[in-house]
Amino acid sequence: MPWTPIHTAAIKDLAQHILSGIPLINFDPTSPLRVETHFGKEGYAGVLLQCNTSTTTHLPVASHSRLWTSTEILASKLHLETTAIQETLSTLSYITAFAKPIVLPCTPEFKALYHTYPTLHPKLCAQLLDIYAYLPKLVTPSTCLPAPLGPLRM
């Protein structure tokens, strides 16, 4: 099939969408950092958000995502939430290590698990200790600001 102007227009449209993606802001270590994680049956995404002082909306600073392994698919929702939070914080540690405070919206079940970590399985305990090292402020999603970007799609 020969190349046509329709193909050229499609490529230009694709390039425009890539270049005008989600706006990112520069990280400000003095401003609170919000860590949002969303997980589903196929994988998870974690986004670091900060308030843009010029528009007073939250914009992404960085993001990370991956697919679940075949063994992780069988894990409980609480274990998947813990894994998503821990991996987002550690993978993006070049930012999260310098952020104070870190606001972490989470489920009430994760909050309860977070405060009982010494009595848990060693692997889960290690994940929670890694999260604990970032000293996050745990909040339930209803007590924090609504997500400005809407639901993340995998």
Coordinates of C-alpha atoms in Angstrom, one line a residue:
M1 CA 0.0 0.0 0.0
P2 CA 1.6 3.4 -1.0
W3 CA 2.1 6.2 1.5
T4 CA -0.7 8.8 1.3
P5 CA -1.4 12.2 2.8
I6 CA -3.7 10.4 5.2
H7 CA -0.7 8.5 6.6
T8 CA 1.3 11.7 6.9
A9 CA -1.6 13.4 8.8
A10 CA -1.9 10.4 11.2
I11 CA 1.9 10.5 12.0
K12 CA 1.8 14.3 12.6
D13 CA -1.3 13.9 14.8
L14 CA 0.5 11.2 16.8
A15 CA 3.6 13.3 17.2
Q16 CA 1.5 16.2 18.4
H17 CA -0.2 14.0 21.0
I18 CA 3.2 12.7 22.3
L19 CA 4.8 16.2 22.5
S20 CA 1.8 17.7 24.2
G21 CA 1.4 15.0 26.9
I22 CA 0.6 15.5 30.5
P23 CA 2.3 18.6 31.8
L24 CA 5.0 18.0 34.4
I25 CA 6.3 20.4 37.0
N26 CA 9.6 20.7 38.6
F27 CA 9.9 19.2 42.0
D28 CA 9.9 21.6 45.0
P29 CA 11.4 19.9 48.1
T30 CA 9.7 22.5 50.4
S31 CA 6.2 21.7 49.1
P32 CA 4.2 18.6 50.2
L33 CA 4.4 15.7 47.8
R34 CA 1.3 13.5 47.3
V35 CA 1.8 9.9 46.2
E36 CA -1.2 8.4 44.3
T37 CA -1.2 4.7 43.5
H38 CA -3.9 3.0 41.4
F39 CA -3.8 -0.7 40.8
G40 CA -6.0 -3.1 38.9
K41 CA -6.0 -6.7 37.8
E42 CA -3.2 -6.2 35.3
G43 CA -0.8 -3.9 37.0
Y44 CA -0.3 -0.6 38.9
A45 CA 0.6 3.0 38.4
G46 CA 2.1 5.4 40.9
V47 CA 2.2 9.2 40.4
L48 CA 3.9 11.9 42.5
L49 CA 1.8 15.1 42.5
Q50 CA 2.6 18.6 43.8
C51 CA 0.6 21.7 43.9
N52 CA 1.4 24.1 41.0
T53 CA 1.7 27.5 42.7
S54 CA 0.6 29.4 39.5
T55 CA -2.6 27.5 39.0
T56 CA -3.2 25.9 42.5
T57 CA -3.9 22.5 40.9
H58 CA -1.9 19.4 41.5
L59 CA 0.3 18.3 38.6
P60 CA 2.5 15.2 38.2
V61 CA 6.2 15.4 39.0
A62 CA 7.0 11.8 38.1
S63 CA 5.3 8.5 37.5
H64 CA 6.0 4.8 37.5
S65 CA 4.0 1.7 36.4
R66 CA 4.4 -2.0 35.7
L67 CA 2.4 -5.1 35.1
W68 CA 1.9 -7.7 37.9
T69 CA 3.8 -11.0 37.7
S70 CA 2.0 -14.2 37.4
T71 CA 2.3 -14.9 41.1
E72 CA 1.3 -11.3 42.2
I73 CA -2.0 -11.6 40.3
L74 CA -3.1 -14.1 42.9
A75 CA -2.3 -11.8 45.9
S76 CA -4.9 -10.0 48.0
K77 CA -5.8 -6.4 47.3
L78 CA -4.1 -5.3 50.5
H79 CA -0.9 -6.9 49.4
L80 CA -1.1 -5.4 45.9
E81 CA -1.7 -1.9 47.5
T82 CA 1.3 -2.4 49.7
T83 CA 3.5 -3.5 46.8
A84 CA 2.3 -0.5 44.6
I85 CA 3.0 2.0 47.3
Q86 CA 6.4 0.5 48.2
E87 CA 7.6 0.2 44.6
T88 CA 6.4 3.7 43.7
L89 CA 8.3 5.2 46.7
S90 CA 11.5 3.2 46.1
T91 CA 11.6 3.5 42.3
L92 CA 11.1 7.2 42.4
S93 CA 13.4 7.6 45.4
Y94 CA 15.5 10.2 43.6
I95 CA 12.5 12.5 44.4
T96 CA 10.8 10.9 47.4
A97 CA 14.0 10.8 49.5
F98 CA 14.1 14.6 49.6
A99 CA 10.4 15.2 49.9
K100 CA 9.0 16.3 53.3
P101 CA 6.1 15.8 54.0
I102 CA 4.8 13.0 51.9
V103 CA 1.0 12.6 51.8
L104 CA -0.1 9.1 51.1
P105 CA -3.8 8.4 50.4
C106 CA -4.5 4.8 51.4
T107 CA -7.3 2.5 52.4
P108 CA -8.2 2.0 56.1
E109 CA -7.0 -1.6 55.8
F110 CA -3.5 -0.4 54.7
K111 CA -3.4 2.1 57.6
A112 CA -4.1 -0.7 60.1
L113 CA -1.5 -3.0 58.5
Y114 CA 1.1 -0.1 58.5
H115 CA 0.8 0.2 62.3
T116 CA 1.0 -3.5 63.0
Y117 CA 4.1 -4.4 60.8
P118 CA 6.3 -6.0 63.5
T119 CA 3.9 -9.0 63.7
L120 CA 3.7 -9.7 60.0
H121 CA 5.4 -12.1 57.6
P122 CA 9.1 -11.0 57.0
K123 CA 8.6 -10.1 53.3
L124 CA 5.6 -7.9 54.0
C125 CA 7.3 -6.5 57.1
A126 CA 10.3 -5.5 54.9
Q127 CA 8.0 -3.7 52.4
L128 CA 6.3 -1.8 55.2
L129 CA 9.6 -0.8 56.8
D130 CA 10.7 0.5 53.4
I131 CA 7.5 2.6 53.3
Y132 CA 8.0 3.7 56.9
A133 CA 11.5 5.1 56.0
Y134 CA 9.8 7.8 53.9
L135 CA 7.7 8.9 56.9
P136 CA 4.5 9.3 55.0
K137 CA 1.4 11.0 56.4
L138 CA -1.3 8.4 55.8
V139 CA -4.7 9.8 54.9
T140 CA -7.9 8.2 53.7
P141 CA -8.9 9.3 50.2
S142 CA -11.9 11.2 51.5
T143 CA -9.7 13.5 53.7
C144 CA -7.3 14.5 51.0
L145 CA -7.7 16.6 47.8
P146 CA -9.5 14.9 44.9
A147 CA -7.3 13.5 42.1
P148 CA -6.9 16.3 39.6
L149 CA -6.2 14.0 36.6
G150 CA -9.1 11.6 37.0
P151 CA -8.7 7.9 37.1
L152 CA -5.5 6.4 35.7
R153 CA -5.9 3.9 32.9
M154 CA -3.6 0.9 32.5

